[in-house]
């Protein structure tokens, strides 16, 4: 089954405790991206990757890091989480071969609370 | 003015009703348009792309009006399972290319509740 898998799905942590949210896709997609979704602000892009070892900032990258060492994985790292990073996070992937259809496939989301 | 604007609703309609949502966008250079559906606390899923000539998929019809810079989504014969938030997405890029993020601008969504 084609899917994007995120872990953990739910996490409560404390300020300053480093955490990683993993994302893996099995569709051989070149493009992967992280979004956060907050009430009244909608979906905002954090980081994206066009392919292995190619990453770039989205609209709200502060406080986050990513890496793309393998095509299927795109982890999101919060080095020192703060309460304003409490949010619902989505990983997404898409094919860019031949221009791609533009459809983004999303993971089920990771709800993060930073106390 | 927001780049993509939607009426947040909620739209409360009875089963079987026809309901329409509009979404306006500010960038006249926008090239591609989509409707995504998001169920409560779940991930967005593509409902349909919106083509210049308009397109239909079963009970759903999407239209694009470039002159007035809006897209619309029409749902006929509403079902209880149509209850969700509908997100309008716009991009200035027609497609992904190597090195092109194909920046997507997301609306905040329109909430639909279909009642028995």
Coordinates of N, CA and C in Angstrom, one line a residue, chain A residues 4 30 38 85:
Chain A
X4 N 2.6 7.4 3.3 CA 3.6 8.2 4.0 C 3.4 7.9 5.5
X30 N 10.4 11.8 -5.3 CA 11.6 12.7 -5.2 C 11.3 13.8 -4.1
X38 N -1.8 25.1 12.1 CA -2.3 25.8 13.3 C -3.6 26.5 13.1
X85 N 6.2 25.9 19.2 CA 6.2 24.8 18.2 C 5.2 23.7 18.5

